[in-house]
């Protein structure tokens, strides 16, 4: 087994080991008793809650931003951390040839099932790979590498360096690295904890509990039904890293990219910009710089 394979297996084990039992999840699960089910917000078991709450559930708004920046006739496009294909399927609808890379084995299985049920003209243009976006070697190059909002937040600093290096190795000449990033404020020095009730697209009410751990630059989320009698009482959790767009742009510069555009956009119909589409291209090494 190569180091890359080993790393994928280790990361996969970590993901498949299950959801984070946040302190708040412990409290609500204790009162739900036997009705309580703990899952990860991004895993298959959490997908019902994820789809109910995510604003751009069918990826329309985010897809439009990527499509505006992907070169015409891009050739093969690589999507990293593809999840269950919220963006991959709209990308396929645009006629692109996609490779979708995702770490979690259960999510990959769900993605493959969805793909198997889709029309052959889409299915034939999609390759699904289980792998780690911070260490991958696919043996081919792409006209664009894309990563959706929230996905880079899965990686710590060392893994982000691995991601940037792997992307550089997979771009064709003229290729672009496109990232959609959440517009977040710099993390406050003091821990912050708050709860709010949200309405899902289905009309169901959910409680979102967020705890920010500044020293670890982490956000812990716990989501559960507002209806205390719900059965099953599904509690979704996730721990994600927090960083600003400036920081990612700086890291891309240090990794050998030129950030050529930062386009704010709204991921909801409400119109307030809450995301940024970042376009980066490999920096040309001039004779002087060698
Ligand atoms: N792109 C999808 C979407 O927009 O709905 C999923 C985004 S979700 C925020 C992040 C995804 O990254 C999850 O499906 C998770 O399993 C996956 N993931 C986490 N760490 C990863 C890694 N190191 N390599 C590849 N995928 C990873």
PDB file of C-alpha atoms and ligand atoms in Angstrom:
ATOM      1  CA  UNK A   1       0.000   0.000   0.000  1.00  0.00           C
ATOM      2  CA  UNK A   2       1.377   3.434  -0.936  1.00  0.00           C
ATOM      3  CA  UNK A   3       1.502   6.350   1.518  1.00  0.00           C
ATOM      4  CA  UNK A   4      -1.319   8.012  -0.396  1.00  0.00           C
ATOM      5  CA  UNK A   5      -3.517   4.889  -0.124  1.00  0.00           C
ATOM      6  CA  UNK A   6      -2.684   4.589   3.554  1.00  0.00           C
ATOM      7  CA  UNK A   7      -3.625   8.198   4.200  1.00  0.00           C
ATOM      8  CA  UNK A   8      -6.949   7.737   2.389  1.00  0.00           C
ATOM      9  CA  UNK A   9      -7.679   4.662   4.493  1.00  0.00           C
ATOM     10  CA  UNK A  10      -6.794   6.483   7.727  1.00  0.00           C
ATOM     11  CA  UNK A  11      -8.925   9.511   6.869  1.00  0.00           C
ATOM     12  CA  UNK A  12     -11.767   7.250   5.741  1.00  0.00           C
ATOM     13  CA  UNK A  13     -11.607   5.309   8.987  1.00  0.00           C
ATOM     14  CA  UNK A  14     -11.766   8.602  10.858  1.00  0.00           C
ATOM     15  CA  UNK A  15     -14.862   9.684   8.914  1.00  0.00           C
ATOM     16  CA  UNK A  16     -16.498   6.274   9.101  1.00  0.00           C
ATOM     17  CA  UNK A  17     -15.831   6.150  12.843  1.00  0.00           C
ATOM     18  CA  UNK A  18     -18.895   8.299  13.115  1.00  0.00           C
ATOM     19  CA  UNK A  19     -20.258  11.676  14.044  1.00  0.00           C
ATOM     20  CA  UNK A  20     -18.804  13.977  16.685  1.00  0.00           C
ATOM     21  CA  UNK A  21     -20.667  13.701  19.986  1.00  0.00           C
ATOM     22  CA  UNK A  22     -20.683  17.406  20.797  1.00  0.00           C
ATOM     23  CA  UNK A  23     -21.425  18.398  24.403  1.00  0.00           C
ATOM     24  CA  UNK A  24     -24.760  19.833  23.283  1.00  0.00           C
ATOM     25  CA  UNK A  25     -25.651  16.636  21.375  1.00  0.00           C
ATOM     26  CA  UNK A  26     -25.005  14.723  24.617  1.00  0.00           C
ATOM     27  CA  UNK A  27     -27.543  16.886  26.459  1.00  0.00           C
ATOM     28  CA  UNK A  28     -30.333  16.630  23.852  1.00  0.00           C
ATOM     29  CA  UNK A  29     -29.752  12.920  23.234  1.00  0.00           C
ATOM     30  CA  UNK A  30     -30.022  12.260  26.970  1.00  0.00           C
ATOM     31  CA  UNK A  31     -33.499  13.804  27.039  1.00  0.00           C
ATOM     32  CA  UNK A  32     -34.584  11.998  23.832  1.00  0.00           C
ATOM     33  CA  UNK A  33     -33.742   8.597  25.334  1.00  0.00           C
ATOM     34  CA  UNK A  34     -34.341   5.649  22.957  1.00  0.00           C
ATOM     35  CA  UNK A  35     -35.683   7.951  20.219  1.00  0.00           C
ATOM     36  CA  UNK A  36     -32.290   9.625  19.834  1.00  0.00           C
ATOM     37  CA  UNK A  37     -30.135   8.999  16.724  1.00  0.00           C
ATOM     38  CA  UNK A  38     -26.742  10.664  16.304  1.00  0.00           C
ATOM     39  CA  UNK A  39     -25.388  11.295  12.799  1.00  0.00           C
ATOM     40  CA  UNK A  40     -23.021  13.548  10.885  1.00  0.00           C
ATOM     41  CA  UNK A  41     -24.620  16.510   9.098  1.00  0.00           C
ATOM     42  CA  UNK A  42     -22.802  15.605   5.849  1.00  0.00           C
ATOM     43  CA  UNK A  43     -23.268  11.827   5.991  1.00  0.00           C
ATOM     44  CA  UNK A  44     -26.050   9.837   4.362  1.00  0.00           C
ATOM     45  CA  UNK A  45     -28.044   9.576   7.609  1.00  0.00           C
ATOM     46  CA  UNK A  46     -27.914  13.359   7.958  1.00  0.00           C
ATOM     47  CA  UNK A  47     -28.819  14.040   4.323  1.00  0.00           C
ATOM     48  CA  UNK A  48     -32.517  14.542   5.048  1.00  0.00           C
ATOM     49  CA  UNK A  49     -31.720  17.358   7.501  1.00  0.00           C
ATOM     50  CA  UNK A  50     -28.945  18.719   5.220  1.00  0.00           C
ATOM     51  CA  UNK A  51     -31.276  18.964   2.219  1.00  0.00           C
ATOM     52  CA  UNK A  52     -34.034  20.466   4.360  1.00  0.00           C
ATOM     53  CA  UNK A  53     -31.777  23.224   5.681  1.00  0.00           C
ATOM     54  CA  UNK A  54     -29.221  24.051   3.016  1.00  0.00           C
ATOM     55  CA  UNK A  55     -30.400  27.140   1.178  1.00  0.00           C
ATOM     56  CA  UNK A  56     -29.167  26.246  -2.293  1.00  0.00           C
ATOM     57  CA  UNK A  57     -30.252  22.593  -1.989  1.00  0.00           C
ATOM     58  CA  UNK A  58     -30.270  21.876  -5.708  1.00  0.00           C
ATOM     59  CA  UNK A  59     -27.050  23.846  -6.266  1.00  0.00           C
ATOM     60  CA  UNK A  60     -28.602  26.240  -8.809  1.00  0.00           C
ATOM     61  CA  UNK A  61     -27.037  29.466  -7.520  1.00  0.00           C
ATOM     62  CA  UNK A  62     -23.592  28.028  -6.793  1.00  0.00           C
ATOM     63  CA  UNK A  63     -23.507  26.155 -10.120  1.00  0.00           C
ATOM     64  CA  UNK A  64     -24.218  29.402 -11.962  1.00  0.00           C
ATOM     65  CA  UNK A  65     -21.195  31.079 -10.309  1.00  0.00           C
ATOM     66  CA  UNK A  66     -18.876  28.206 -11.216  1.00  0.00           C
ATOM     67  CA  UNK A  67     -20.244  28.009 -14.767  1.00  0.00           C
ATOM     68  CA  UNK A  68     -19.477  31.711 -15.304  1.00  0.00           C
ATOM     69  CA  UNK A  69     -15.795  31.089 -14.511  1.00  0.00           C
ATOM     70  CA  UNK A  70     -15.110  27.646 -15.982  1.00  0.00           C
ATOM     71  CA  UNK A  71     -13.447  27.987 -19.406  1.00  0.00           C
ATOM     72  CA  UNK A  72     -15.659  27.264 -22.434  1.00  0.00           C
ATOM     73  CA  UNK A  73     -15.332  23.608 -23.441  1.00  0.00           C
ATOM     74  CA  UNK A  74     -13.302  22.978 -20.293  1.00  0.00           C
ATOM     75  CA  UNK A  75     -12.560  19.330 -21.008  1.00  0.00           C
ATOM     76  CA  UNK A  76     -12.678  17.116 -17.938  1.00  0.00           C
ATOM     77  CA  UNK A  77     -13.605  18.877 -14.675  1.00  0.00           C
ATOM     78  CA  UNK A  78     -12.644  17.552 -11.249  1.00  0.00           C
ATOM     79  CA  UNK A  79     -14.922  18.240  -8.304  1.00  0.00           C
ATOM     80  CA  UNK A  80     -13.362  17.690  -4.886  1.00  0.00           C
ATOM     81  CA  UNK A  81     -15.429  16.709  -1.815  1.00  0.00           C
ATOM     82  CA  UNK A  82     -18.388  16.105  -4.097  1.00  0.00           C
ATOM     83  CA  UNK A  83     -20.670  14.800  -1.335  1.00  0.00           C
ATOM     84  CA  UNK A  84     -23.856  13.383  -2.787  1.00  0.00           C
ATOM     85  CA  UNK A  85     -23.526  15.453  -5.943  1.00  0.00           C
ATOM     86  CA  UNK A  86     -25.445  18.612  -5.053  1.00  0.00           C
ATOM     87  CA  UNK A  87     -23.266  20.421  -7.630  1.00  0.00           C
ATOM     88  CA  UNK A  88     -22.000  17.454  -9.671  1.00  0.00           C
ATOM     89  CA  UNK A  89     -25.403  16.684 -11.154  1.00  0.00           C
ATOM     90  CA  UNK A  90     -26.070  20.284 -12.263  1.00  0.00           C
ATOM     91  CA  UNK A  91     -22.508  20.326 -13.710  1.00  0.00           C
ATOM     92  CA  UNK A  92     -23.319  17.156 -15.682  1.00  0.00           C
ATOM     93  CA  UNK A  93     -26.501  18.851 -16.904  1.00  0.00           C
ATOM     94  CA  UNK A  94     -24.246  21.566 -18.365  1.00  0.00           C
ATOM     95  CA  UNK A  95     -22.620  18.886 -20.507  1.00  0.00           C
ATOM     96  CA  UNK A  96     -19.328  18.741 -18.591  1.00  0.00           C
ATOM     97  CA  UNK A  97     -17.311  15.556 -18.193  1.00  0.00           C
ATOM     98  CA  UNK A  98     -16.950  15.172 -14.431  1.00  0.00           C
ATOM     99  CA  UNK A  99     -14.721  13.312 -12.014  1.00  0.00           C
ATOM    100  CA  UNK A 100     -16.226  13.494  -8.530  1.00  0.00           C
ATOM    101  CA  UNK A 101     -13.874  12.765  -5.634  1.00  0.00           C
ATOM    102  CA  UNK A 102     -15.266  12.163  -2.144  1.00  0.00           C
ATOM    103  CA  UNK A 103     -13.707  10.711   0.997  1.00  0.00           C
ATOM    104  CA  UNK A 104     -16.566   9.029   2.831  1.00  0.00           C
ATOM    105  CA  UNK A 105     -17.334   5.481   1.685  1.00  0.00           C
ATOM    106  CA  UNK A 106     -21.014   5.709   2.654  1.00  0.00           C
ATOM    107  CA  UNK A 107     -21.415   9.015   0.811  1.00  0.00           C
ATOM    108  CA  UNK A 108     -19.672   7.559  -2.262  1.00  0.00           C
ATOM    109  CA  UNK A 109     -22.092   4.606  -2.180  1.00  0.00           C
ATOM    110  CA  UNK A 110     -25.074   6.985  -2.016  1.00  0.00           C
ATOM    111  CA  UNK A 111     -23.601   9.068  -4.864  1.00  0.00           C
ATOM    112  CA  UNK A 112     -23.104   5.947  -7.035  1.00  0.00           C
ATOM    113  CA  UNK A 113     -26.703   4.876  -6.359  1.00  0.00           C
ATOM    114  CA  UNK A 114     -27.977   8.296  -7.439  1.00  0.00           C
ATOM    115  CA  UNK A 115     -25.782   8.148 -10.545  1.00  0.00           C
ATOM    116  CA  UNK A 116     -27.018   4.656 -11.433  1.00  0.00           C
ATOM    117  CA  UNK A 117     -30.575   6.020 -11.384  1.00  0.00           C
ATOM    118  CA  UNK A 118     -29.778   8.966 -13.670  1.00  0.00           C
ATOM    119  CA  UNK A 119     -30.080   9.062 -17.494  1.00  0.00           C
ATOM    120  CA  UNK A 120     -27.258   7.291 -19.372  1.00  0.00           C
ATOM    121  CA  UNK A 121     -26.112  10.511 -21.079  1.00  0.00           C
ATOM    122  CA  UNK A 122     -25.249  11.935 -17.635  1.00  0.00           C
ATOM    123  CA  UNK A 123     -23.971   8.694 -16.136  1.00  0.00           C
ATOM    124  CA  UNK A 124     -21.513   8.122 -18.976  1.00  0.00           C
ATOM    125  CA  UNK A 125     -19.818  11.453 -18.324  1.00  0.00           C
ATOM    126  CA  UNK A 126     -19.174  10.922 -14.606  1.00  0.00           C
ATOM    127  CA  UNK A 127     -16.375   9.070 -12.857  1.00  0.00           C
ATOM    128  CA  UNK A 128     -16.636   8.660  -9.092  1.00  0.00           C
ATOM    129  CA  UNK A 129     -13.497   8.242  -7.004  1.00  0.00           C
ATOM    130  CA  UNK A 130     -13.203   7.587  -3.300  1.00  0.00           C
ATOM    131  CA  UNK A 131     -10.214   9.613  -2.183  1.00  0.00           C
ATOM    132  CA  UNK A 132      -8.756  12.300   0.021  1.00  0.00           C
ATOM    133  CA  UNK A 133      -8.681  15.781  -1.523  1.00  0.00           C
ATOM    134  CA  UNK A 134      -5.530  16.595   0.449  1.00  0.00           C
ATOM    135  CA  UNK A 135      -3.561  13.713  -1.096  1.00  0.00           C
ATOM    136  CA  UNK A 136      -4.668  12.328  -4.421  1.00  0.00           C
ATOM    137  CA  UNK A 137      -3.029  11.200  -7.645  1.00  0.00           C
ATOM    138  CA  UNK A 138      -5.519  10.481 -10.411  1.00  0.00           C
ATOM    139  CA  UNK A 139      -3.016  10.170 -13.239  1.00  0.00           C
ATOM    140  CA  UNK A 140      -4.759  12.736 -15.445  1.00  0.00           C
ATOM    141  CA  UNK A 141      -5.160  16.505 -15.734  1.00  0.00           C
ATOM    142  CA  UNK A 142      -8.282  18.674 -15.785  1.00  0.00           C
ATOM    143  CA  UNK A 143      -9.411  21.946 -17.341  1.00  0.00           C
ATOM    144  CA  UNK A 144     -10.865  23.006 -13.998  1.00  0.00           C
ATOM    145  CA  UNK A 145     -10.802  21.788 -10.409  1.00  0.00           C
ATOM    146  CA  UNK A 146     -13.774  22.948  -8.347  1.00  0.00           C
ATOM    147  CA  UNK A 147     -14.617  22.761  -4.670  1.00  0.00           C
ATOM    148  CA  UNK A 148     -17.963  23.784  -3.178  1.00  0.00           C
ATOM    149  CA  UNK A 149     -18.670  25.970  -0.170  1.00  0.00           C
ATOM    150  CA  UNK A 150     -17.932  24.449   3.199  1.00  0.00           C
ATOM    151  CA  UNK A 151     -15.664  21.745   1.805  1.00  0.00           C
ATOM    152  CA  UNK A 152     -12.270  23.341   2.361  1.00  0.00           C
ATOM    153  CA  UNK A 153     -13.397  23.879   5.975  1.00  0.00           C
ATOM    154  CA  UNK A 154     -12.930  20.116   6.392  1.00  0.00           C
ATOM    155  CA  UNK A 155      -9.155  20.475   6.167  1.00  0.00           C
ATOM    156  CA  UNK A 156      -6.534  21.581   8.677  1.00  0.00           C
ATOM    157  CA  UNK A 157      -3.565  23.699   7.604  1.00  0.00           C
ATOM    158  CA  UNK A 158      -1.251  20.834   6.610  1.00  0.00           C
ATOM    159  CA  UNK A 159      -4.018  19.135   4.638  1.00  0.00           C
ATOM    160  CA  UNK A 160      -4.832  22.392   2.851  1.00  0.00           C
ATOM    161  CA  UNK A 161      -1.184  22.547   1.708  1.00  0.00           C
ATOM    162  CA  UNK A 162      -1.588  18.986   0.412  1.00  0.00           C
ATOM    163  CA  UNK A 163      -4.777  20.042  -1.397  1.00  0.00           C
ATOM    164  CA  UNK A 164      -3.106  22.993  -3.158  1.00  0.00           C
ATOM    165  CA  UNK A 165      -0.120  20.849  -4.220  1.00  0.00           C
ATOM    166  CA  UNK A 166      -2.363  18.061  -5.544  1.00  0.00           C
ATOM    167  CA  UNK A 167      -4.534  20.547  -7.478  1.00  0.00           C
ATOM    168  CA  UNK A 168      -1.419  22.054  -9.136  1.00  0.00           C
ATOM    169  CA  UNK A 169      -0.454  18.548 -10.266  1.00  0.00           C
ATOM    170  CA  UNK A 170      -3.893  17.974 -11.825  1.00  0.00           C
ATOM    171  CA  UNK A 171      -4.450  21.168 -13.825  1.00  0.00           C
ATOM    172  CA  UNK A 172      -3.919  21.312 -17.580  1.00  0.00           C
ATOM    173  CA  UNK A 173      -2.135  24.364 -19.019  1.00  0.00           C
ATOM    174  CA  UNK A 174      -4.691  27.189 -18.864  1.00  0.00           C
ATOM    175  CA  UNK A 175      -6.682  25.308 -16.197  1.00  0.00           C
ATOM    176  CA  UNK A 176      -8.371  26.994 -13.243  1.00  0.00           C
ATOM    177  CA  UNK A 177      -8.866  26.184  -9.576  1.00  0.00           C
ATOM    178  CA  UNK A 178     -12.281  27.500  -8.490  1.00  0.00           C
ATOM    179  CA  UNK A 179     -13.367  27.558  -4.869  1.00  0.00           C
ATOM    180  CA  UNK A 180     -16.583  28.817  -3.405  1.00  0.00           C
ATOM    181  CA  UNK A 181     -15.999  30.021   0.139  1.00  0.00           C
ATOM    182  CA  UNK A 182     -18.274  31.273   2.857  1.00  0.00           C
ATOM    183  CA  UNK A 183     -17.849  34.921   3.797  1.00  0.00           C
ATOM    184  CA  UNK A 184     -16.951  34.571   7.476  1.00  0.00           C
ATOM    185  CA  UNK A 185     -15.763  37.158   9.947  1.00  0.00           C
ATOM    186  CA  UNK A 186     -12.443  36.625  11.741  1.00  0.00           C
ATOM    187  CA  UNK A 187     -12.972  34.395  14.799  1.00  0.00           C
ATOM    188  CA  UNK A 188     -13.548  36.315  18.056  1.00  0.00           C
ATOM    189  CA  UNK A 189     -11.149  35.720  20.927  1.00  0.00           C
ATOM    190  CA  UNK A 190     -13.844  34.435  23.323  1.00  0.00           C
ATOM    191  CA  UNK A 191     -15.857  31.215  22.906  1.00  0.00           C
ATOM    192  CA  UNK A 192     -19.357  31.908  21.593  1.00  0.00           C
ATOM    193  CA  UNK A 193     -22.350  29.609  21.959  1.00  0.00           C
ATOM    194  CA  UNK A 194     -25.835  30.258  20.626  1.00  0.00           C
ATOM    195  CA  UNK A 195     -29.037  28.485  19.556  1.00  0.00           C
ATOM    196  CA  UNK A 196     -31.638  29.517  17.024  1.00  0.00           C
ATOM    197  CA  UNK A 197     -34.722  27.934  15.477  1.00  0.00           C
ATOM    198  CA  UNK A 198     -34.847  27.552  11.703  1.00  0.00           C
ATOM    199  CA  UNK A 199     -37.580  26.536   9.284  1.00  0.00           C
ATOM    200  CA  UNK A 200     -36.604  23.865   6.775  1.00  0.00           C
ATOM    201  CA  UNK A 201     -37.790  23.813   3.157  1.00  0.00           C
ATOM    202  CA  UNK A 202     -40.307  21.125   4.183  1.00  0.00           C
ATOM    203  CA  UNK A 203     -41.749  23.437   6.840  1.00  0.00           C
ATOM    204  CA  UNK A 204     -40.203  21.363   9.638  1.00  0.00           C
ATOM    205  CA  UNK A 205     -38.578  23.381  12.428  1.00  0.00           C
ATOM    206  CA  UNK A 206     -34.990  22.649  13.497  1.00  0.00           C
ATOM    207  CA  UNK A 207     -32.813  23.926  16.320  1.00  0.00           C
ATOM    208  CA  UNK A 208     -29.316  24.970  15.245  1.00  0.00           C
ATOM    209  CA  UNK A 209     -26.823  25.152  18.088  1.00  0.00           C
ATOM    210  CA  UNK A 210     -23.406  26.614  17.261  1.00  0.00           C
ATOM    211  CA  UNK A 211     -20.365  26.731  19.487  1.00  0.00           C
ATOM    212  CA  UNK A 212     -17.210  28.495  18.340  1.00  0.00           C
ATOM    213  CA  UNK A 213     -13.957  27.350  19.906  1.00  0.00           C
ATOM    214  CA  UNK A 214     -11.545  30.214  19.046  1.00  0.00           C
ATOM    215  CA  UNK A 215      -8.360  28.560  20.316  1.00  0.00           C
ATOM    216  CA  UNK A 216      -8.917  25.663  17.911  1.00  0.00           C
ATOM    217  CA  UNK A 217     -10.491  27.843  15.163  1.00  0.00           C
ATOM    218  CA  UNK A 218     -13.322  25.340  15.169  1.00  0.00           C
ATOM    219  CA  UNK A 219     -17.073  25.594  14.933  1.00  0.00           C
ATOM    220  CA  UNK A 220     -19.172  22.826  16.445  1.00  0.00           C
ATOM    221  CA  UNK A 221     -22.692  22.527  15.080  1.00  0.00           C
ATOM    222  CA  UNK A 222     -25.545  20.478  16.520  1.00  0.00           C
ATOM    223  CA  UNK A 223     -28.908  20.347  14.720  1.00  0.00           C
ATOM    224  CA  UNK A 224     -32.033  18.612  15.993  1.00  0.00           C
ATOM    225  CA  UNK A 225     -35.844  18.815  15.680  1.00  0.00           C
ATOM    226  CA  UNK A 226     -37.581  21.710  17.442  1.00  0.00           C
ATOM    227  CA  UNK A 227     -40.374  19.214  18.134  1.00  0.00           C
ATOM    228  CA  UNK A 228     -39.174  17.539  21.332  1.00  0.00           C
ATOM    229  CA  UNK A 229     -41.461  14.539  20.713  1.00  0.00           C
ATOM    230  CA  UNK A 230     -39.998  13.705  17.261  1.00  0.00           C
ATOM    231  CA  UNK A 231     -39.419   9.981  16.753  1.00  0.00           C
ATOM    232  CA  UNK A 232     -36.747   9.268  15.636  1.00  0.00           C
ATOM    233  CA  UNK A 233     -35.105  12.316  17.224  1.00  0.00           C
ATOM    234  CA  UNK A 234     -32.246  12.810  14.742  1.00  0.00           C
ATOM    235  CA  UNK A 235     -29.332  14.853  16.066  1.00  0.00           C
ATOM    236  CA  UNK A 236     -26.822  15.918  13.399  1.00  0.00           C
ATOM    237  CA  UNK A 237     -23.423  17.209  14.385  1.00  0.00           C
ATOM    238  CA  UNK A 238     -20.311  18.446  12.645  1.00  0.00           C
ATOM    239  CA  UNK A 239     -17.031  20.106  13.557  1.00  0.00           C
ATOM    240  CA  UNK A 240     -15.625  22.451  10.930  1.00  0.00           C
ATOM    241  CA  UNK A 241     -12.667  24.774  10.730  1.00  0.00           C
ATOM    242  CA  UNK A 242     -13.160  28.503  10.398  1.00  0.00           C
ATOM    243  CA  UNK A 243     -11.092  30.845   8.319  1.00  0.00           C
ATOM    244  CA  UNK A 244     -11.469  33.988   6.250  1.00  0.00           C
ATOM    245  CA  UNK A 245     -11.358  34.305   2.464  1.00  0.00           C
ATOM    246  CA  UNK A 246      -8.230  36.483   2.886  1.00  0.00           C
ATOM    247  CA  UNK A 247      -6.469  33.624   4.596  1.00  0.00           C
ATOM    248  CA  UNK A 248      -7.286  31.129   1.839  1.00  0.00           C
ATOM    249  CA  UNK A 249      -6.238  33.670  -0.818  1.00  0.00           C
ATOM    250  CA  UNK A 250      -2.920  34.167   1.022  1.00  0.00           C
ATOM    251  CA  UNK A 251      -2.371  30.401   1.262  1.00  0.00           C
ATOM    252  CA  UNK A 252      -3.108  29.987  -2.452  1.00  0.00           C
ATOM    253  CA  UNK A 253      -0.492  32.662  -3.218  1.00  0.00           C
ATOM    254  CA  UNK A 254       2.067  30.883  -1.045  1.00  0.00           C
ATOM    255  CA  UNK A 255       1.240  27.564  -2.729  1.00  0.00           C
ATOM    256  CA  UNK A 256       2.036  28.879  -6.232  1.00  0.00           C
ATOM    257  CA  UNK A 257      -1.315  30.213  -7.473  1.00  0.00           C
ATOM    258  CA  UNK A 258      -2.323  33.692  -8.605  1.00  0.00           C
ATOM    259  CA  UNK A 259      -5.758  34.622  -7.332  1.00  0.00           C
ATOM    260  CA  UNK A 260      -7.219  36.402 -10.363  1.00  0.00           C
ATOM    261  CA  UNK A 261     -10.790  36.970  -9.167  1.00  0.00           C
ATOM    262  CA  UNK A 262     -12.863  37.088  -5.972  1.00  0.00           C
ATOM    263  CA  UNK A 263     -16.524  37.436  -6.861  1.00  0.00           C
ATOM    264  CA  UNK A 264     -19.026  37.763  -3.986  1.00  0.00           C
ATOM    265  CA  UNK A 265     -22.400  36.145  -4.560  1.00  0.00           C
ATOM    266  CA  UNK A 266     -25.592  35.207  -2.710  1.00  0.00           C
ATOM    267  CA  UNK A 267     -26.306  31.542  -2.064  1.00  0.00           C
ATOM    268  CA  UNK A 268     -29.932  32.319  -1.187  1.00  0.00           C
ATOM    269  CA  UNK A 269     -32.751  34.017  -3.027  1.00  0.00           C
ATOM    270  CA  UNK A 270     -32.597  36.725  -0.311  1.00  0.00           C
ATOM    271  CA  UNK A 271     -29.879  38.490  -2.273  1.00  0.00           C
ATOM    272  CA  UNK A 272     -27.358  39.216   0.524  1.00  0.00           C
ATOM    273  CA  UNK A 273     -23.843  38.173  -0.533  1.00  0.00           C
ATOM    274  CA  UNK A 274     -22.724  35.363   1.770  1.00  0.00           C
ATOM    275  CA  UNK A 275     -20.219  33.549  -0.475  1.00  0.00           C
ATOM    276  CA  UNK A 276     -17.211  34.323  -2.622  1.00  0.00           C
ATOM    277  CA  UNK A 277     -16.157  32.520  -5.770  1.00  0.00           C
ATOM    278  CA  UNK A 278     -12.371  32.496  -5.842  1.00  0.00           C
ATOM    279  CA  UNK A 279     -10.570  31.893  -9.138  1.00  0.00           C
ATOM    280  CA  UNK A 280      -6.938  30.853  -8.962  1.00  0.00           C
ATOM    281  CA  UNK A 281      -4.519  29.901 -11.730  1.00  0.00           C
ATOM    282  CA  UNK A 282      -1.067  28.348 -11.443  1.00  0.00           C
ATOM    283  CA  UNK A 283       1.519  31.135 -11.319  1.00  0.00           C
ATOM    284  CA  UNK A 284       3.742  31.200 -14.354  1.00  0.00           C
ATOM    285  CA  UNK A 285       7.341  30.761 -13.342  1.00  0.00           C
ATOM    286  CA  UNK A 286       9.315  33.382 -15.225  1.00  0.00           C
ATOM    287  CA  UNK A 287      12.972  32.950 -16.171  1.00  0.00           C
ATOM    288  CA  UNK A 288      13.927  35.588 -13.538  1.00  0.00           C
ATOM    289  CA  UNK A 289      12.174  33.716 -10.776  1.00  0.00           C
ATOM    290  CA  UNK A 290      13.936  30.420 -11.523  1.00  0.00           C
TER     291      UNK A 290
HETATM  292  N1  LIG B   1     -19.910  19.298  -2.386  1.00  0.00           N
HETATM  293  C1  LIG B   1     -21.010  18.762  -1.601  1.00  0.00           C
HETATM  294  C2  LIG B   1     -22.137  19.777  -1.544  1.00  0.00           C
HETATM  295  O1  LIG B   1     -21.921  20.924  -1.945  1.00  0.00           O
HETATM  296  O2  LIG B   1     -23.209  19.411  -1.071  1.00  0.00           O
HETATM  297  C3  LIG B   1     -20.569  18.349  -0.187  1.00  0.00           C
HETATM  298  C4  LIG B   1     -20.009  19.447   0.631  1.00  0.00           C
HETATM  299  S1  LIG B   1     -19.798  19.027   2.343  1.00  0.00           S
HETATM  300  C5  LIG B   1     -19.595  20.650   2.961  1.00  0.00           C
HETATM  301  C6  LIG B   1     -18.167  18.443   2.497  1.00  0.00           C
HETATM  302  C7  LIG B   1     -17.892  17.049   1.919  1.00  0.00           C
HETATM  303  O3  LIG B   1     -16.487  16.815   2.000  1.00  0.00           O
HETATM  304  C8  LIG B   1     -18.534  15.890   2.671  1.00  0.00           C
HETATM  305  O4  LIG B   1     -19.217  15.076   1.757  1.00  0.00           O
HETATM  306  C9  LIG B   1     -17.346  15.126   3.287  1.00  0.00           C
HETATM  307  O5  LIG B   1     -17.557  13.729   3.370  1.00  0.00           O
HETATM  308  C10 LIG B   1     -16.252  15.453   2.285  1.00  0.00           C
HETATM  309  N2  LIG B   1     -14.881  15.384   2.791  1.00  0.00           N
HETATM  310  C11 LIG B   1     -14.417  15.665   4.036  1.00  0.00           C
HETATM  311  N3  LIG B   1     -13.085  15.535   4.076  1.00  0.00           N
HETATM  312  C12 LIG B   1     -12.693  15.183   2.830  1.00  0.00           C
HETATM  313  C13 LIG B   1     -11.432  14.908   2.243  1.00  0.00           C
HETATM  314  N4  LIG B   1     -10.303  14.983   2.963  1.00  0.00           N
HETATM  315  N5  LIG B   1     -11.377  14.561   0.939  1.00  0.00           N
HETATM  316  C14 LIG B   1     -12.514  14.483   0.195  1.00  0.00           C
HETATM  317  N6  LIG B   1     -13.750  14.723   0.700  1.00  0.00           N
HETATM  318  C15 LIG B   1     -13.838  15.077   1.999  1.00  0.00           C
END
